[in-house]
Short mmCIF file of C-alpha atoms in Angstrom, two decimals:
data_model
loop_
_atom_site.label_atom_id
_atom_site.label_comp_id
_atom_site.label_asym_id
_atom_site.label_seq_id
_atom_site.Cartn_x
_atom_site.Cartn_y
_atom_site.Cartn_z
CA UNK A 1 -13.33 21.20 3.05
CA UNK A 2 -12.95 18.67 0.20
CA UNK A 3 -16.46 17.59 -1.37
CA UNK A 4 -17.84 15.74 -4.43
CA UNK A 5 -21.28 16.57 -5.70
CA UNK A 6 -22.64 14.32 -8.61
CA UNK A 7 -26.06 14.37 -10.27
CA UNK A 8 -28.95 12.47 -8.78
CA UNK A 9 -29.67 9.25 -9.85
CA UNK A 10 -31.42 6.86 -10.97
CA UNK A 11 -30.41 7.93 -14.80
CA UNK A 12 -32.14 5.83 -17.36
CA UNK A 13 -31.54 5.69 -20.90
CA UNK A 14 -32.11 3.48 -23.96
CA UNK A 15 -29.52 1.19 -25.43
CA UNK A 16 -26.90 3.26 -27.47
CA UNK A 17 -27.84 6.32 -25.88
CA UNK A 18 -25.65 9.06 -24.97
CA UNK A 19 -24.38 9.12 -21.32
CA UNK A 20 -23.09 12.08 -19.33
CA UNK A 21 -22.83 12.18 -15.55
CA UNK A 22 -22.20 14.92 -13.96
CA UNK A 23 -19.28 15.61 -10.87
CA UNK A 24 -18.20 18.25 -9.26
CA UNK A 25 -15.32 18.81 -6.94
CA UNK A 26 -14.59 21.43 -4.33
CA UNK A 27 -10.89 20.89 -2.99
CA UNK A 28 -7.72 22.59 -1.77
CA UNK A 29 -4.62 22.44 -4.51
CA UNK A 30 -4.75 19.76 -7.23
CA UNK A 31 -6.78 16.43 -6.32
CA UNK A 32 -6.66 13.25 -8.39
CA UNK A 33 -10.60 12.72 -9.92
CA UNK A 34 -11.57 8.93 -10.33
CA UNK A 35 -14.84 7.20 -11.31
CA UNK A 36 -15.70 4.38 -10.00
CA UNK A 37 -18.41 1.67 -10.91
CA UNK A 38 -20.60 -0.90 -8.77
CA UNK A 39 -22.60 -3.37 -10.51
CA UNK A 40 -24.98 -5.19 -8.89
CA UNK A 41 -23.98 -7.53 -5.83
CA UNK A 42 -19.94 -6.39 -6.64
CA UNK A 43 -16.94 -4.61 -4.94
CA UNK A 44 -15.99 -0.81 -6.21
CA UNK A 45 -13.98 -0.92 -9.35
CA UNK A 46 -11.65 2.13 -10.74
CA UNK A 47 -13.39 2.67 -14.04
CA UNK A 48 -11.07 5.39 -14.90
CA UNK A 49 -8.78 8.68 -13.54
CA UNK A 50 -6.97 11.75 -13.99
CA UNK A 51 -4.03 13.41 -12.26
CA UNK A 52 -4.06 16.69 -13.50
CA UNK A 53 -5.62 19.19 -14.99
CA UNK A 54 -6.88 18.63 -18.62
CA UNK A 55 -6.19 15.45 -18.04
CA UNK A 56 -8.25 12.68 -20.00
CA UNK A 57 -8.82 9.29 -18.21
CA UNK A 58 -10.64 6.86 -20.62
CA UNK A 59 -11.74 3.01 -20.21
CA UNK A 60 -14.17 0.86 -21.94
CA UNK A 61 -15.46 3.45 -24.29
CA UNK A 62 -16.22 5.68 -20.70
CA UNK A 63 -14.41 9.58 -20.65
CA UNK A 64 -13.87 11.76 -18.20
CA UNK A 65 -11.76 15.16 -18.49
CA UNK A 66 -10.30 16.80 -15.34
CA UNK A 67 -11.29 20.59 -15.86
CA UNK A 68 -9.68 22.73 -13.37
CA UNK A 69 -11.61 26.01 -14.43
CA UNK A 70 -15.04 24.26 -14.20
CA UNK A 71 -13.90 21.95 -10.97
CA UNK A 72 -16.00 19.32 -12.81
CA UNK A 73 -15.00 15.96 -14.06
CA UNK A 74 -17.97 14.79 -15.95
CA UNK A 75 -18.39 10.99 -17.28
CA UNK A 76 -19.89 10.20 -20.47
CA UNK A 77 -19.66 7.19 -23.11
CA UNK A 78 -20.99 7.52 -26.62
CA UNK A 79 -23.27 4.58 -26.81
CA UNK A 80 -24.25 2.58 -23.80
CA UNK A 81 -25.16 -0.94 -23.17
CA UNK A 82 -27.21 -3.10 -20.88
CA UNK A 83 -24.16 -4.23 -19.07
CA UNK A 84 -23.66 -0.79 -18.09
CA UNK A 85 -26.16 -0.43 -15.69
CA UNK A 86 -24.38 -0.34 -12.15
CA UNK A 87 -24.03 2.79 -9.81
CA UNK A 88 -21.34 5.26 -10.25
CA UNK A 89 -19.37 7.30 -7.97
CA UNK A 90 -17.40 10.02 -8.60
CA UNK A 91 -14.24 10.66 -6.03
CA UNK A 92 -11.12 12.61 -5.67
CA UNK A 93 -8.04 11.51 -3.25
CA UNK A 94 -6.87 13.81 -0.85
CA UNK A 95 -4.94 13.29 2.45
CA UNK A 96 -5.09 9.50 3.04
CA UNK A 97 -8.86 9.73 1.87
CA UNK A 98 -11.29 9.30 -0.80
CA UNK A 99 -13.54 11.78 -0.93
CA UNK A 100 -17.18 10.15 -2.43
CA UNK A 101 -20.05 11.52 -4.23
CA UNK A 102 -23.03 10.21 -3.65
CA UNK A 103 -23.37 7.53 -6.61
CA UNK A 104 -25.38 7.91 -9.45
CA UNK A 105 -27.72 4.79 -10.66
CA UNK A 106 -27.66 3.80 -14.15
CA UNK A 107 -30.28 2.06 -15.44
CA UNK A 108 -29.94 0.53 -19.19
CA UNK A 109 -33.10 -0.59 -20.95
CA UNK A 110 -32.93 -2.35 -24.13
CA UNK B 1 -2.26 -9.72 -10.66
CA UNK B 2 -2.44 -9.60 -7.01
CA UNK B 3 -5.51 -7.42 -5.79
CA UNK B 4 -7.02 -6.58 -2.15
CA UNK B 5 -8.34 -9.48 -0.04
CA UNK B 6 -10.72 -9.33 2.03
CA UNK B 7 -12.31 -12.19 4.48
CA UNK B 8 -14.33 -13.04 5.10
CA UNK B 9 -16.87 -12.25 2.23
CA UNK B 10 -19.88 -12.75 4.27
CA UNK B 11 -21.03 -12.41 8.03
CA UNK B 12 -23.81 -13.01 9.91
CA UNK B 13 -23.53 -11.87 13.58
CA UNK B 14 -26.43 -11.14 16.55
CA UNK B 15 -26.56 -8.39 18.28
CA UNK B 16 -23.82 -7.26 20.86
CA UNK B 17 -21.71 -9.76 19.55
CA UNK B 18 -18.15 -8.89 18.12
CA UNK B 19 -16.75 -9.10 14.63
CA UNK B 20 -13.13 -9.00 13.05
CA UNK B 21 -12.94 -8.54 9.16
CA UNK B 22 -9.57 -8.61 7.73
CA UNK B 23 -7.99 -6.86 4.52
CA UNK B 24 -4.73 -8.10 2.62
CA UNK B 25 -3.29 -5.31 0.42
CA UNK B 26 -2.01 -5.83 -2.77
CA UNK B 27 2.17 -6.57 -1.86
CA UNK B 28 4.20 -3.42 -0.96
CA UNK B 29 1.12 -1.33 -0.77
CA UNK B 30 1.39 0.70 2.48
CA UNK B 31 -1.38 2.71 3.06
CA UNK B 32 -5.09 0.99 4.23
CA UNK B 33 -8.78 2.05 4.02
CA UNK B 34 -11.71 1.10 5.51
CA UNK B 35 -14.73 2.09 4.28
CA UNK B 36 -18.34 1.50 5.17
CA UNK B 37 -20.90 1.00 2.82
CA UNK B 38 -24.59 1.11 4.05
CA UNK B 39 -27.68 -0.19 1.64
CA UNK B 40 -28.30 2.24 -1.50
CA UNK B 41 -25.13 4.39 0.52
CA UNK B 42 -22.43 5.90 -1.01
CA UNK B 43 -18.98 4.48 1.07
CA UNK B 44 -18.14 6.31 4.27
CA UNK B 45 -14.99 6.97 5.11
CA UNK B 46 -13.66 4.74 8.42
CA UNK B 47 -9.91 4.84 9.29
CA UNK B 48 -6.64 4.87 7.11
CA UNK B 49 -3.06 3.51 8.05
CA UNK B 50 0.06 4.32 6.86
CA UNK B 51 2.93 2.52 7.12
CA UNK B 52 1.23 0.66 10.45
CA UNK B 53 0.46 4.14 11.98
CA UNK B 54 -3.32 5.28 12.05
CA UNK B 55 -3.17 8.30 9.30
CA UNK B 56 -6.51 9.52 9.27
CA UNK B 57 -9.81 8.97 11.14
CA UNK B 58 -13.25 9.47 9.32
CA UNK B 59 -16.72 8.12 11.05
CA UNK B 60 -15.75 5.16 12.87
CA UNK B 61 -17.90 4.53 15.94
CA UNK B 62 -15.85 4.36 19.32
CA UNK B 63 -17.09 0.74 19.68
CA UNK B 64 -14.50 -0.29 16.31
CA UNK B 65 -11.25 -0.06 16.50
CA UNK B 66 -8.62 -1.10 13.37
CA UNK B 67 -5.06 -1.67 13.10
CA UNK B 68 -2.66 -2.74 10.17
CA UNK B 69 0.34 -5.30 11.70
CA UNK B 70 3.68 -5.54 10.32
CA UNK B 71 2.64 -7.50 7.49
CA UNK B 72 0.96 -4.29 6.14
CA UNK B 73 -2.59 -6.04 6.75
CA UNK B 74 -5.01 -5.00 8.58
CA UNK B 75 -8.25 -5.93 10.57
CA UNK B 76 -11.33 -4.15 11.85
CA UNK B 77 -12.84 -5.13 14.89
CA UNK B 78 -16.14 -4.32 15.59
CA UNK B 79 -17.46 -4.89 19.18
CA UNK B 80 -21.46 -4.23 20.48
CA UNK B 81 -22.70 -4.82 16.84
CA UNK B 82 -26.41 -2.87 16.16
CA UNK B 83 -28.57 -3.92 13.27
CA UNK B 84 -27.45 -0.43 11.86
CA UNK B 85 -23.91 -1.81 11.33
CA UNK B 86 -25.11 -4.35 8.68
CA UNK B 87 -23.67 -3.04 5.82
CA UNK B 88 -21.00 -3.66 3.04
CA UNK B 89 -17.11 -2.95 4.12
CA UNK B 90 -14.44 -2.36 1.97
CA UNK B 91 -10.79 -2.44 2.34
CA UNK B 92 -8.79 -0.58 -0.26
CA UNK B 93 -4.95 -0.15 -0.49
CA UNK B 94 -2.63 1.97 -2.05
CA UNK B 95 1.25 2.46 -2.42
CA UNK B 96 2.32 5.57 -0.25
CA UNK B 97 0.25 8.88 0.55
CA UNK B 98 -2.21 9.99 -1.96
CA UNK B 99 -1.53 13.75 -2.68
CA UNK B 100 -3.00 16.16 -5.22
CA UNK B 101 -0.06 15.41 -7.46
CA UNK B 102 0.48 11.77 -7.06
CA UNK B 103 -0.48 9.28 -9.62
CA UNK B 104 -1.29 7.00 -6.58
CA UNK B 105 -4.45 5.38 -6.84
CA UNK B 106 -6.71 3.29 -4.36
CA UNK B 107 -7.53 -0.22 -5.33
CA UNK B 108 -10.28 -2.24 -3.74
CA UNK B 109 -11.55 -5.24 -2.45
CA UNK B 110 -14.50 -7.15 -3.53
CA UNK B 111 -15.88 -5.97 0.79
CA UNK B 112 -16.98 -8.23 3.46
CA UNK B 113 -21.28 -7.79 3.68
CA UNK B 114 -22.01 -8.03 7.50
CA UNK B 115 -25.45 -8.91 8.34
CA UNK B 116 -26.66 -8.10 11.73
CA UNK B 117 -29.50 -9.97 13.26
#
């Protein structure tokens, strides 16, 4: 079946430090990858998506490429701020669904 | 723009009483999801609706039941609540089936936190 695997959290990095969070996918033909973000006390938001493969979704300095070869649709931002600390989840849509990873923490210290 | 309501946004209940949250989609969207999202959880799939017809059924206890009306919204009802039920629900909407290929995308409410005591 369909499944999202994302690296355990809590992450914690410095201010300006390089983010990558790691998702992979397991899923039957072509699923739409999203991220999604929580910050603290909120609702899910769609941080940013992809449709296809090689696709690049982008959004407030976050990236994510959909690579089909790799089944992997890893986040990262160049330079990361307090008011990114919030949990991320990694999904992909499939049959009425969203299929979640588990969430990974981010913690930004200044 | 218009985005998912959801209502209320808080709710305190006892045990083995009943509760009935209640999710707006954004205008023409057709397809409804309720998730349920325990404390440090990641969301758990409930029940999906498609064009008022239940589409999909994920972990949703017999003692819940959903439907979406003619107006496209929908409600969860929840009877025999157990602390274990306190959690964060979300309602998220979307404009036809989601398929590998679509560009269709899920949108979200801001949930309805349920506290059981």
């Amino acid at each position: 079946g369909n499944s999202v695997t994302q690296m355990e959290g809590p992450v914690t990095l410095s201010e300006e430090a390089f983010l990558t969070i790691n998702c992979t996918y397991t899923a039957t033909g072509y699923p739409s990858l999203f991220w999604y973000v929580q910050y603290p006390g909120e609702g899910l938001q769609l941080l940013l998506k992809a449709t296809k493969a090689d696709d690049k979704g982008s959004n407030k300095g976050f990236e994510a490429t959909y690579r089909k070869e790799t089944t992997s649709f890893h986040l990262e931002k160049g330079s990361v701020q307090v008011s990114d600390s919030a949990v991320y989840f990694c999904a992909l849509h499939s049959n009425y669904q969203l299929i979640w990873g588990a969430g990974t923490k981010l913690i930004i210290k200044p | 723009a218009a985005g998912v309501i959801q209502s209320p946004r808080h709710l305190i209940k006892e045990k083995r009483e009943t509760a009935t949250l209640k999710c707006y989609p954004i205008p023409r969207h057709d397809t409804v999801y309720w998730y349920q999202q325990g404390p440090g959880q990641d969301p758990q799939f409930l029940i999906s609706f498609y064009e008022k017809m239940q589409s999909d059924k994920g972990s949703i206890p017999d003692r819940f039941s959903a439907q979406q009306f003619s107006d496209y919204h929908s409600e969860l009802n929840m009877s025999s609540l157990e602390l274990g039920d306190s959690a964060l629900y979300f309602c998220a909407s979307s404009l036809g089936v989601v398929t590998g290929t679509s560009n269709t995308e899920a949108f979200f409410g801001q949930g309805t936190r349920l506290t059981v005591v």
